[in-house]
CSV table of C-alpha atoms and ligand atoms in Angstrom, one decimal:
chain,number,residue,atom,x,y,z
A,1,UNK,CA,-10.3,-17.2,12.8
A,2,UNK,CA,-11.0,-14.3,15.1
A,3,UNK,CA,-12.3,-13.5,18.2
A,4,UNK,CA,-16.0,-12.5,17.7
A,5,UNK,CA,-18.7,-14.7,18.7
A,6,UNK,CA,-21.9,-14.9,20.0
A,7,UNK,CA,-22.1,-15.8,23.8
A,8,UNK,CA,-25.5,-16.4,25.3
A,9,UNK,CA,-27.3,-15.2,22.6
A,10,UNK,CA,-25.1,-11.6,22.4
A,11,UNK,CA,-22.5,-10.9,19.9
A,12,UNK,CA,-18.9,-10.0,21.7
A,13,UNK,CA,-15.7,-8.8,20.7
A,14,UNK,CA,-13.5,-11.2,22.8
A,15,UNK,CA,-15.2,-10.8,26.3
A,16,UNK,CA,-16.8,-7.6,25.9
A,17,UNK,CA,-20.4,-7.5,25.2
A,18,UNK,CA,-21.1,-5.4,21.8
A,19,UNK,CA,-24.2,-3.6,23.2
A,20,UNK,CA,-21.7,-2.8,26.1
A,21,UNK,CA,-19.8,-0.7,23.9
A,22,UNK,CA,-22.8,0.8,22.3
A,23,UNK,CA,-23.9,2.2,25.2
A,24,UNK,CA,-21.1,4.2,25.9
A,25,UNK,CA,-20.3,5.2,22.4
A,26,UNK,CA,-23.5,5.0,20.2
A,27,UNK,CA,-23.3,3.5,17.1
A,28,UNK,CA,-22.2,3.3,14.8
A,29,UNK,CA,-18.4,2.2,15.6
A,30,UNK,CA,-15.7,0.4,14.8
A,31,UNK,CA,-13.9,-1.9,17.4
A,32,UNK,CA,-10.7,-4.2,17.0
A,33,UNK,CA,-9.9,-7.2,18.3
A,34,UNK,CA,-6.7,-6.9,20.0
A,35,UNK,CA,-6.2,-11.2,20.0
A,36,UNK,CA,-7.2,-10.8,16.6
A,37,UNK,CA,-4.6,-8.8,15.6
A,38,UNK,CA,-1.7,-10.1,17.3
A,39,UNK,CA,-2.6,-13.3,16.2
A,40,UNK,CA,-2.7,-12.1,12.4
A,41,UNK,CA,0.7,-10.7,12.5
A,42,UNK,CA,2.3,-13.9,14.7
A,43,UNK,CA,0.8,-16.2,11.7
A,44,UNK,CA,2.9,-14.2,9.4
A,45,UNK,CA,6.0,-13.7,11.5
A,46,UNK,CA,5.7,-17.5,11.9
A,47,UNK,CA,5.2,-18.9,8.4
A,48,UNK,CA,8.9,-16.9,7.4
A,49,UNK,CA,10.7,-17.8,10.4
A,50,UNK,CA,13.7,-20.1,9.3
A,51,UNK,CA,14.5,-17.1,7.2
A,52,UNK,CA,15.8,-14.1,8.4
A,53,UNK,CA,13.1,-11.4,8.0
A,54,UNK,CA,10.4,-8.6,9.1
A,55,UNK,CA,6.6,-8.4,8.9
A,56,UNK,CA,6.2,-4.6,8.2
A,57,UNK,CA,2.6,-3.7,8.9
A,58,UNK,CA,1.3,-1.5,5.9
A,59,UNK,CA,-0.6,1.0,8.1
A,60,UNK,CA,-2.5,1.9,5.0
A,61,UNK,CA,-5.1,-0.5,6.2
A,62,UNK,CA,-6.0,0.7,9.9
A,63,UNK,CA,-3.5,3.9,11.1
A,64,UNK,CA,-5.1,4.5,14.7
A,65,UNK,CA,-2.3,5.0,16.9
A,66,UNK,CA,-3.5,2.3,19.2
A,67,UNK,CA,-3.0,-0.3,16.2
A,68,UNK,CA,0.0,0.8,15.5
A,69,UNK,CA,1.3,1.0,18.9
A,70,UNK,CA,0.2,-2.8,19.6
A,71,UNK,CA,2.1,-3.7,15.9
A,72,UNK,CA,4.9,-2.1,17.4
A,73,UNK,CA,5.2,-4.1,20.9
A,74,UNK,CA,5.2,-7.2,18.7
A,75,UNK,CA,8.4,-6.4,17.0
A,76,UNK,CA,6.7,-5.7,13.7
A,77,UNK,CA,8.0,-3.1,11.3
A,78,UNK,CA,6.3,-0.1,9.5
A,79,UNK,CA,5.4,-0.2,5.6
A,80,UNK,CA,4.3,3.9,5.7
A,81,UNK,CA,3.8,5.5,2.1
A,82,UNK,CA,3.0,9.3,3.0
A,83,UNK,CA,4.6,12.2,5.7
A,84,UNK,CA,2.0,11.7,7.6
A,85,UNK,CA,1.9,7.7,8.0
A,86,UNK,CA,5.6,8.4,8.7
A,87,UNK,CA,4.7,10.7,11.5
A,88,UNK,CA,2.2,8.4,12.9
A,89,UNK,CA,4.8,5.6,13.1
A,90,UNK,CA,7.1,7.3,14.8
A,91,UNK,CA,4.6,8.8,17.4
A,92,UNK,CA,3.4,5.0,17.9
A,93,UNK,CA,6.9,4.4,19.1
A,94,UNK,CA,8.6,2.4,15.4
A,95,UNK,CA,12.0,3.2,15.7
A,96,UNK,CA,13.4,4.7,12.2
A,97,UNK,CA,15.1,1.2,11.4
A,98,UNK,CA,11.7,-0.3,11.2
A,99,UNK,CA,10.3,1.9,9.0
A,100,UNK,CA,10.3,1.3,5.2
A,101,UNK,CA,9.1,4.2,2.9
A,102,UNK,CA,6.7,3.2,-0.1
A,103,UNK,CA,4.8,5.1,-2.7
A,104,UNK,CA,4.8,6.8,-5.9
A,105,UNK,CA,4.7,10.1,-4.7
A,106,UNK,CA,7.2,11.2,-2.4
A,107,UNK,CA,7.7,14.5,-2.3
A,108,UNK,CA,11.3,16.1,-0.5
A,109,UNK,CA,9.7,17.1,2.0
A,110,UNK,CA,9.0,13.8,2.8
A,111,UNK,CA,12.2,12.4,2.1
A,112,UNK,CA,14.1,14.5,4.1
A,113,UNK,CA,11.8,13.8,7.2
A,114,UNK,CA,12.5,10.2,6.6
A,115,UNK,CA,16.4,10.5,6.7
A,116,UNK,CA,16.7,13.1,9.5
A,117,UNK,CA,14.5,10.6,11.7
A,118,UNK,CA,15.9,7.5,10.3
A,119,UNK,CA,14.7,5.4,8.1
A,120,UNK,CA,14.6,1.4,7.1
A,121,UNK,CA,14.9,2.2,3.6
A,122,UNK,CA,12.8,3.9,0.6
A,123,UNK,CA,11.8,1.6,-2.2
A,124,UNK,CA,11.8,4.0,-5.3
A,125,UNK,CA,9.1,3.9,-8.0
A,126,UNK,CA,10.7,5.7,-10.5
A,127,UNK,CA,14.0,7.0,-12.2
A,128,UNK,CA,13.0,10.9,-11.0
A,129,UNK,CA,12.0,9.8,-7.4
A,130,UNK,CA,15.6,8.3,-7.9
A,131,UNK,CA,17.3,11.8,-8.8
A,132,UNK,CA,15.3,13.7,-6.2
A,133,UNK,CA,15.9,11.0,-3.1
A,134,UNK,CA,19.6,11.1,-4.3
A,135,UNK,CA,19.4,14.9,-4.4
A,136,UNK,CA,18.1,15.3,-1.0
A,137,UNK,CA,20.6,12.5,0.8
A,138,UNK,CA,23.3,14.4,-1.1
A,139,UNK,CA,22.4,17.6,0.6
A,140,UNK,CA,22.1,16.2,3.7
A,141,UNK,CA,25.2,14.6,4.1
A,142,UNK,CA,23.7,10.9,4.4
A,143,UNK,CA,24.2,7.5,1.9
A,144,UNK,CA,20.1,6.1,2.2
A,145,UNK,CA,19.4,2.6,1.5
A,146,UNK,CA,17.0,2.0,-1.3
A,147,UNK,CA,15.6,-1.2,-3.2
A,148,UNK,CA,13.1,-0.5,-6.5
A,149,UNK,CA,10.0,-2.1,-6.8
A,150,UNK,CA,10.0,-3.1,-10.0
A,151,UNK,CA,6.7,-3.7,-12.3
A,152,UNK,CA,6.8,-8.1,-12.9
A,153,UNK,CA,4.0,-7.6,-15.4
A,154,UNK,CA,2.4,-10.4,-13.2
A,155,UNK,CA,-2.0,-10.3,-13.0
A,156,UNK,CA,-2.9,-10.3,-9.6
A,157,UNK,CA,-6.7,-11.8,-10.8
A,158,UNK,CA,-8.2,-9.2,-8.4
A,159,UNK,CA,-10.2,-6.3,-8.7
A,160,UNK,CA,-8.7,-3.9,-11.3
A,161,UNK,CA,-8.6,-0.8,-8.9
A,162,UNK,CA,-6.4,-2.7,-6.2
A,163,UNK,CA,-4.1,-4.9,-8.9
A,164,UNK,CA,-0.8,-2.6,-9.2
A,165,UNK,CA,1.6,-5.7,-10.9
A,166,UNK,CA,1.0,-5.1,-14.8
A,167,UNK,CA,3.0,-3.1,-16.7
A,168,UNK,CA,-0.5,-0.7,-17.6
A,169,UNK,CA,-0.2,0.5,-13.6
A,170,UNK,CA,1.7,3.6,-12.1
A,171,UNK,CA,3.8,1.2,-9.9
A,172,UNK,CA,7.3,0.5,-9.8
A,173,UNK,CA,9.9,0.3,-12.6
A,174,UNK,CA,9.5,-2.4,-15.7
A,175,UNK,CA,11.4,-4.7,-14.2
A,176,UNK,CA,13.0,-5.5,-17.7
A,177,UNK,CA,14.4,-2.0,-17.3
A,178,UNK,CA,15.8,-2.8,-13.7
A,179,UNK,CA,19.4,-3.7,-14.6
A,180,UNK,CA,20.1,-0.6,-15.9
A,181,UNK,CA,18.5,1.3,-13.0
A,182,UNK,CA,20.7,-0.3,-10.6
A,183,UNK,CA,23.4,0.6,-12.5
A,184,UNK,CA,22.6,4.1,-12.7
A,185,UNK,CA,22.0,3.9,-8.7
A,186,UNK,CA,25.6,2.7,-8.4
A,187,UNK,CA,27.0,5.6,-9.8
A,188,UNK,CA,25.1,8.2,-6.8
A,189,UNK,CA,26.8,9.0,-4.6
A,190,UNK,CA,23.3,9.2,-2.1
A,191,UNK,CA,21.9,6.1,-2.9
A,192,UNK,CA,22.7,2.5,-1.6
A,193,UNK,CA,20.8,-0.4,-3.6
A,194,UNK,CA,20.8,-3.0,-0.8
A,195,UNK,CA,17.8,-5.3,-2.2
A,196,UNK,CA,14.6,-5.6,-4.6
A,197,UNK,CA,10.7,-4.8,-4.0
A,198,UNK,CA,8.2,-5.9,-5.7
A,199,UNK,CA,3.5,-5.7,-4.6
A,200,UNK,CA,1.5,-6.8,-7.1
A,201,UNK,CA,-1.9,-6.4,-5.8
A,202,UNK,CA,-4.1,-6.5,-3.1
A,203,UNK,CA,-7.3,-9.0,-1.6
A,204,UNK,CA,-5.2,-12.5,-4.0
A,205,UNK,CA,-7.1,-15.4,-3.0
A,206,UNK,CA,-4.5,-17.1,-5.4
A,207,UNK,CA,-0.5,-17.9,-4.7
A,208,UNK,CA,0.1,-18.2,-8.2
A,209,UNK,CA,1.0,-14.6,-9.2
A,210,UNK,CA,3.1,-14.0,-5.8
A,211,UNK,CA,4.7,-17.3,-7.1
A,212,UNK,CA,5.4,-15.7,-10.7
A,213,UNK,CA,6.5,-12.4,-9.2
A,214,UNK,CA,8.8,-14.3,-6.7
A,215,UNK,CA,10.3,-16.4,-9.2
A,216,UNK,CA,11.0,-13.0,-11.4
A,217,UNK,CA,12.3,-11.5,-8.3
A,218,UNK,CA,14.4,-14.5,-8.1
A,219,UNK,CA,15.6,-14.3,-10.9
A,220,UNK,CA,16.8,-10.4,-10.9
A,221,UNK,CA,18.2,-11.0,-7.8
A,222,UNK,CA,21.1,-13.5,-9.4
A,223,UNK,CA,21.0,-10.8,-12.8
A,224,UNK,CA,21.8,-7.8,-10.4
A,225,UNK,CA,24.7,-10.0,-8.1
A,226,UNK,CA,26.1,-11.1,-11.7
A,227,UNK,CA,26.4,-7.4,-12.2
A,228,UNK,CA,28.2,-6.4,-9.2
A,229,UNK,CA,25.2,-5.2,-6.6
A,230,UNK,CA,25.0,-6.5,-3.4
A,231,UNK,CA,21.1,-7.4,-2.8
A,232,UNK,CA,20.8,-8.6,0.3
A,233,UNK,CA,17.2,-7.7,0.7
A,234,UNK,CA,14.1,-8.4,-0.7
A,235,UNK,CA,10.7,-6.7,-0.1
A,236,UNK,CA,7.6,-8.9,-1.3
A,237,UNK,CA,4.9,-6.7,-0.4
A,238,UNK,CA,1.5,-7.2,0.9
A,239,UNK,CA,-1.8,-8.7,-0.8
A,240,UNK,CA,-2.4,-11.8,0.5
A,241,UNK,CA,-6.2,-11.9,0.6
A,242,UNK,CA,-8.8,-12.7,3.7
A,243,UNK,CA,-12.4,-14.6,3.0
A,244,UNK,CA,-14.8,-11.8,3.4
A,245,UNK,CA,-17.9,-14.1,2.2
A,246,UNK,CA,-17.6,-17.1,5.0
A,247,UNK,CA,-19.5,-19.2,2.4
A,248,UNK,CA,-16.8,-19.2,-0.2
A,249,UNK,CA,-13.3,-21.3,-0.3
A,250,UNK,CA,-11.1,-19.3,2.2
A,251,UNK,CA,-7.8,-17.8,0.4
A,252,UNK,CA,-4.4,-19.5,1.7
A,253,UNK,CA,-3.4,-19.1,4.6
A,254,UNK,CA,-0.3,-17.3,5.7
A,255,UNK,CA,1.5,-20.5,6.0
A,256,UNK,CA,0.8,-21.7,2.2
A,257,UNK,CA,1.7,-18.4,1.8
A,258,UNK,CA,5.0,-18.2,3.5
A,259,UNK,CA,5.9,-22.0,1.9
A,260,UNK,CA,5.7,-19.6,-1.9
A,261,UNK,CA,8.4,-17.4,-0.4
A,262,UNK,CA,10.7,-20.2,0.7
A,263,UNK,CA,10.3,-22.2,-2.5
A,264,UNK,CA,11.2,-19.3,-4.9
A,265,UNK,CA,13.1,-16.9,-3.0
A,266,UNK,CA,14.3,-18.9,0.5
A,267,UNK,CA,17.7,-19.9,-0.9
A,268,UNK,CA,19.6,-16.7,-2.0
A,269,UNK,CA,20.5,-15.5,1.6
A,270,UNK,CA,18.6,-12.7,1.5
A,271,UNK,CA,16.9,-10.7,4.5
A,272,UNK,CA,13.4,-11.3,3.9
A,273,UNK,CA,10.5,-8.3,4.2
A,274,UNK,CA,6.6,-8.6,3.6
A,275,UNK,CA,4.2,-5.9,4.0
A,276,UNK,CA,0.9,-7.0,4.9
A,277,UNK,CA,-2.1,-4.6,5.6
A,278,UNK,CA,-5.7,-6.6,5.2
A,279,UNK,CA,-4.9,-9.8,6.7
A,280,UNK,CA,-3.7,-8.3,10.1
A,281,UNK,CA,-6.4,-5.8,10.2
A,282,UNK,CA,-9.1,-7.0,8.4
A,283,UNK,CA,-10.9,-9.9,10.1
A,284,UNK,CA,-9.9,-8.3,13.6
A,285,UNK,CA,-12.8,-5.1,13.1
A,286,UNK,CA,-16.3,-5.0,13.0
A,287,UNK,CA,-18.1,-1.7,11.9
A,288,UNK,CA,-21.3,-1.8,14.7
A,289,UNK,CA,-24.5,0.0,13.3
A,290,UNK,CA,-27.8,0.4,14.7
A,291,UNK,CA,-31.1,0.0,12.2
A,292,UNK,CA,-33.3,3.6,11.9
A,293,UNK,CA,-35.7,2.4,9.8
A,294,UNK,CA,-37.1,-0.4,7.9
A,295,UNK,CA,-38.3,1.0,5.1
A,296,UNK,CA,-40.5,-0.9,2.1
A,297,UNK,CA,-39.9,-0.1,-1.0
A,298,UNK,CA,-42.3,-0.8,-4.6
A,299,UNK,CA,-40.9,-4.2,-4.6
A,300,UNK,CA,-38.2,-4.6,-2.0
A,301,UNK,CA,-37.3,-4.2,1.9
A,302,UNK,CA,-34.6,-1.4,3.0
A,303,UNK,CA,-32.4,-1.5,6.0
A,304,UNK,CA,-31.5,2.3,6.7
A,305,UNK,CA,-28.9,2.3,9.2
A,306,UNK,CA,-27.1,4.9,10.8
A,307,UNK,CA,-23.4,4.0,9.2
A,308,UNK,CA,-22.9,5.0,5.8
A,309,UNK,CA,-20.9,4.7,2.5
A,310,UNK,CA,-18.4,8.2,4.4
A,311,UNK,CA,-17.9,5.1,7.3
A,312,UNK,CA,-17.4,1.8,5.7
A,313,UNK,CA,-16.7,2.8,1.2
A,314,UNK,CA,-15.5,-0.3,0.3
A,315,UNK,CA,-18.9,-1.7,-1.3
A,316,UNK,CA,-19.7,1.7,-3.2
A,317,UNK,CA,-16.1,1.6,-4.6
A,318,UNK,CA,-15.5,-1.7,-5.6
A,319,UNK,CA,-18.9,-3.4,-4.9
A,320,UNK,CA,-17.1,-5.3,-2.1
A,321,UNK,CA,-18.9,-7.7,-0.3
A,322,UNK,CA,-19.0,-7.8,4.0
A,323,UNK,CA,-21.0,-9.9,5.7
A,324,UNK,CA,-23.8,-8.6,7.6
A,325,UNK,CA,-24.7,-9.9,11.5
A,326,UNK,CA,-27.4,-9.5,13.7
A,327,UNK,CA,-25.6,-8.4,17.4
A,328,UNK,CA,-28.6,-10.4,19.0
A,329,UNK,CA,-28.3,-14.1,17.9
A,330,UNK,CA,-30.9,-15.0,15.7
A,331,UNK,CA,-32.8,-18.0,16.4
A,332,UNK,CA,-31.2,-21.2,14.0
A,333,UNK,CA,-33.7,-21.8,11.1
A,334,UNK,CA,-35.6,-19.0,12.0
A,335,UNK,CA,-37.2,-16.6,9.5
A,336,UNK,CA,-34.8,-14.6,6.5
A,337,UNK,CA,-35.8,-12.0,4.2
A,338,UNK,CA,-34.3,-10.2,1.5
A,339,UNK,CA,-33.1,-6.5,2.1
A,340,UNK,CA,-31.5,-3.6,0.5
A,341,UNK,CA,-29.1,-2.6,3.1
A,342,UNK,CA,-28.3,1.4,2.8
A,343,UNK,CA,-27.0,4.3,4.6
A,344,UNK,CA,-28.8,7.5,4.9
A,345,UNK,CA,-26.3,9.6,2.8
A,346,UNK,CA,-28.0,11.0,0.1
A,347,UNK,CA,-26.9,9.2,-3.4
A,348,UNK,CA,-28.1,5.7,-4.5
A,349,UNK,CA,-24.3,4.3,-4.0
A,350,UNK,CA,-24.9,4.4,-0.6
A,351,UNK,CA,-25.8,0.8,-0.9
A,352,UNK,CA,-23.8,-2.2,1.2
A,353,UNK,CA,-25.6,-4.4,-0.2
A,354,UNK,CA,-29.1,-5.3,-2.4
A,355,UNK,CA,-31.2,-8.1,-1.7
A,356,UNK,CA,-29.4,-9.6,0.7
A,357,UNK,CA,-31.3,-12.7,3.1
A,358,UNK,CA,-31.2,-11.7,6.9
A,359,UNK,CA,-32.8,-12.2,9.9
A,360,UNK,CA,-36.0,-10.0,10.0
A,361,UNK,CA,-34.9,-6.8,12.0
A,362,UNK,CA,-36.3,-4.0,13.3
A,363,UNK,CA,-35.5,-0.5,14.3
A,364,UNK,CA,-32.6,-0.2,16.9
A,365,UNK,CA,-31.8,-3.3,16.6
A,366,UNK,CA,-28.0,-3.4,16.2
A,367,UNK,CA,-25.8,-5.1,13.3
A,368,UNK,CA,-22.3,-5.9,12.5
A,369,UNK,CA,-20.0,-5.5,9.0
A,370,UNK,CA,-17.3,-8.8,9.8
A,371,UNK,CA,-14.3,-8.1,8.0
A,372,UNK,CA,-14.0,-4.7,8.8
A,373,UNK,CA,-10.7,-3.8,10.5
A,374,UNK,CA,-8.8,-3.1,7.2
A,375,UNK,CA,-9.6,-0.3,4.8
A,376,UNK,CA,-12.4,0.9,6.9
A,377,UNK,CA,-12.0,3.4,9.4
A,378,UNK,CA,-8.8,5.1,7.5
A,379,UNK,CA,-10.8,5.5,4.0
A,380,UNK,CA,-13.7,7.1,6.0
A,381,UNK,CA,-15.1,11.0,5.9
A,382,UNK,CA,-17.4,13.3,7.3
A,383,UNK,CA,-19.5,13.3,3.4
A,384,UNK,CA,-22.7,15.2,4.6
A,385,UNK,CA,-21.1,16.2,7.8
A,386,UNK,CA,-21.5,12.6,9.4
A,387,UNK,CA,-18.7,12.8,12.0
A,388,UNK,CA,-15.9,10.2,11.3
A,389,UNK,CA,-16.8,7.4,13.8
A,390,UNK,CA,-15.1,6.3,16.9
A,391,UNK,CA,-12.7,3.3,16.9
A,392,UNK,CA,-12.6,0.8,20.0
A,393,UNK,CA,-10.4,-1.1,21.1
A,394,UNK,CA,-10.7,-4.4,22.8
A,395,UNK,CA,-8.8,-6.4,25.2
A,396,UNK,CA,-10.0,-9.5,26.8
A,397,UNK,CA,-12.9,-8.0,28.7
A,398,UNK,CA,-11.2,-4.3,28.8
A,399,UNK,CA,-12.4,-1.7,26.3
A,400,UNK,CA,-11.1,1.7,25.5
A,401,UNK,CA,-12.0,4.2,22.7
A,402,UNK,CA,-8.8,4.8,20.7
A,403,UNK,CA,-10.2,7.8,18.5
A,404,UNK,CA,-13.5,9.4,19.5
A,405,UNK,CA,-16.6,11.3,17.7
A,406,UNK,CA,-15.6,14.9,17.1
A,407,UNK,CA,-18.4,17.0,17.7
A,408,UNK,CA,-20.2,19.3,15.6
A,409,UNK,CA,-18.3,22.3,16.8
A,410,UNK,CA,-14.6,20.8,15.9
A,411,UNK,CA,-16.0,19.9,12.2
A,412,UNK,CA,-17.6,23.3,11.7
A,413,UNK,CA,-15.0,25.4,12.9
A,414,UNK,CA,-12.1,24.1,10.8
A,415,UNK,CA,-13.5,25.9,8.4
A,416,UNK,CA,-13.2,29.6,8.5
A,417,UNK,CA,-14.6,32.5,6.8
A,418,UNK,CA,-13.1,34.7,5.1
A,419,UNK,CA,-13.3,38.9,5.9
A,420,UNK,CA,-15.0,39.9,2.9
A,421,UNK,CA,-17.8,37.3,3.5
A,422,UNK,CA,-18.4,38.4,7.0
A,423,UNK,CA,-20.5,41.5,8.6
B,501,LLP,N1,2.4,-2.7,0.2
B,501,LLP,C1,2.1,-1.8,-0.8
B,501,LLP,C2,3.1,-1.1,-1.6
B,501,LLP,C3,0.7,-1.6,-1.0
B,501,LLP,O1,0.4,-0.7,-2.0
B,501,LLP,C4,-0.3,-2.2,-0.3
B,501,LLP,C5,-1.7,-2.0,-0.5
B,501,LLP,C6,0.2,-3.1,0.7
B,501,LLP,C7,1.5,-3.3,0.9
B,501,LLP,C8,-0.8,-3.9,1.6
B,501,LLP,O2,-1.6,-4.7,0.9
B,501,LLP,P1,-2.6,-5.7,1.7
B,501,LLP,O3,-1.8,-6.7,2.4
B,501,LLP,O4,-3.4,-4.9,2.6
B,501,LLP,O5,-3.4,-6.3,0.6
B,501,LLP,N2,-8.5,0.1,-0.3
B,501,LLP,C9,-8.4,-1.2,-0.9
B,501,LLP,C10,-7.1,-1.8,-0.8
B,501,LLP,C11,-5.9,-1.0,-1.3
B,501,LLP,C12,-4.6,-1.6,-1.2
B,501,LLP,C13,-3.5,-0.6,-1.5
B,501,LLP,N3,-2.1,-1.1,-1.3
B,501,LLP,C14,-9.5,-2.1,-0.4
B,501,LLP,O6,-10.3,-1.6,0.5
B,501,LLP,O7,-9.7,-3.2,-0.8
């Protein structure tokens, strides 16, 4: 569920008008749902709450500082997997305790900003991210907490460039090779293994492989205690999917969800941490575009709008689907037609969508991409010098823009020339 419908005819985001915001931005935008998003991350913090545990946001999927500072008044912690995600949760207020450090990449840089400002804990992907956090910690004096996300071999069944749980990814350690990891933690003198992470993937409309990587997790958990470690901490990752195609059977819902982690990991006692991006985020945005032209083709209609693959990549990348809206209601029953929907940015894969039925439409009119909160605004860039578009936030029937348009003048003068080009 989420909080935009059409009211008299107009599409709103909770009581704001659409065409409101248009006017005082332009289009195209993005604007969240602020009852939307609190209610994603309650149905989460709910489904888990006879255990002891803590939604961490994975900022990865919408980073604007207004997002994050809204996660953070609900008592949510931070999953963050870069210095500068870091950064932006601290400036959105998480305190260092809330913050857990993911990725494969860290560099020390990055680890030593993480302990100086406090951290949750790191969750290592590899035995020479090991050496180096333990390295750094050493230097500085501290003893970090740390869990390793080990690699269950588990298929996520979703698209290949967002599954990360087979052994063939970059992600995590093989967790047959975990047991001797942990021992090799316990023997430095930086590094405390206090729990277990695992993420298998991303947009799973199934519980079965959470169920599989649970139970291996499980499993591991009793291998490692047998060996002398005291987990007391697990981190199950994100990926539980959203329906982006409102005709298809909806993925589980957070409940189901949270019923997998009680059944295969509830009992061991453990501190409980999940780390969801695209169910918070995603079904609280909508990217707003206005139509330039309608264009026929040989054999086929094209809706040109003004947003782009640089706004909204996710159907150039993995030919993901969003639904398309009409902002103006269109009459029930009334007339469809097929159309290429495409942005004017100048390579074919600037394509949301081909043959697709809508309403008929017609220059200016405005449209809506549902679903897209998560993975929209933060993979954006300014591909053919399209400034990156502004993000609005809503709140009941209060608006406010939470990152504006740069102009033309900020984009063009980061660049500089150098002396021997100029005179
Ligand atoms: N934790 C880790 C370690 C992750 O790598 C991810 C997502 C998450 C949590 C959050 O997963 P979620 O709950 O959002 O599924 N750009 C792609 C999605 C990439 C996901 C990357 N990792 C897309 O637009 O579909």
């Amino acid at each position: 569920m989420d909080h935009f419908l059409y009211r008299n005819g107009v599409l709103h985001a909770e009581d704001v008008p659409i065409p409101d915001i248009a006017s005082e931005v332009g289009t195209p935008f993005y604007v969240y749902s602020t009852a939307t998003l609190t209610r994603h991350f309650k149905l989460f913090d709910e489904a888990l709450a006879p255990l002891e545990h803590l939604v961490c946001y994975a900022m990865k999927a919408n980073s604007n500082q207004a997002v994050l500072r809204l996660m953070a008044s609900l008592g949510a912690g931070v999953d963050v997997v870069s210095g500068g995600e870091y950064r932006r949760a601290k400036a959105a207020g998480f305190p260092g305790e809330r913050i857990v450090f993911s990725g494969i990449g860290k560099t020390a840089e990055e680890m030593e900003l993480a302990i100086q400002s406090g951290i949750r804990q790191f969750n290592l992907e590899s035995e020479p991210e090991m050496h180096l956090l333990n390295a750094v910690a050493t230097r500085l004096g501290k003893h970090v907490p740390v869990t390793v996300r080990v690699n269950p071999d588990v298929d996520a069944k979703t698209h290949e460039k967002i599954a990360t749980g087979k052994a063939e990814n970059k992600f995590g350690i093989p967790i047959s090779r975990a047991r001797e990891v942990y021992a090799e933690i316990a023997g430095l003198p930086g590094l405390d293994a206090i729990g277990i992470d695992v993420h298998i993937g991303s947009q799973l409309t199934d519980l079965e492989p959470f169920e599989q990587a649970y139970l291996k997790v499980a499993e591991l958990t009793h291998a490692l205690r047998a060996d002398g470690h005291d987990i007391r901490r697990l981190d199950l990752g994100g990926g539980l999917g959203i329906p982006y195609e409102r005709s298809n059977v909806a993925p589980p819902l957070p409940t189901e969800y949270g019923d997998v982690v009680k059944r295969t990991v509830g009992d061991l006692g453990c501190e409980i941490e999940i780390e969801p991006g695209r169910l918070i985020a995603g079904n609280a945005g909508l990217l707003v575009s206005s139509v330039i032209y309608v264009k026929s083709g040989e054999d086929r209609k094209f809706l040109i709008l003004d947003a782009a693959m640089n706004d909204l990549i996710r159907p150039a990348m993995y030919g993901a689907y969003h639904d398309i809206i009409p902002v103006i209601e269109p009459s029930a029953g009334g007339e469809q037609t097929p159309y290429d929907v495409v942005g004017p940015v100048c390579e074919s894969g600037d394509t949301f969508t081909k043959g697709r039925d809508l309403p008929l439409l017609y220059a200016d009119d405005m449209v809506a991409f549902r679903s897209a909160g998560a993975y929209g605004a933060v993979m954006s860039s300014e591909y053919n010098t399209r400034p990156l578009i502004p993000e609005v936030l809503v709140h009941e029937h209060q608006f406010a823009v939470i990152r504006r348009r740069p102009t033309f003048d900020e984009i063009i003068n980061r660049d500089t020339i150098p002396e021997w080009l100029k005179g």
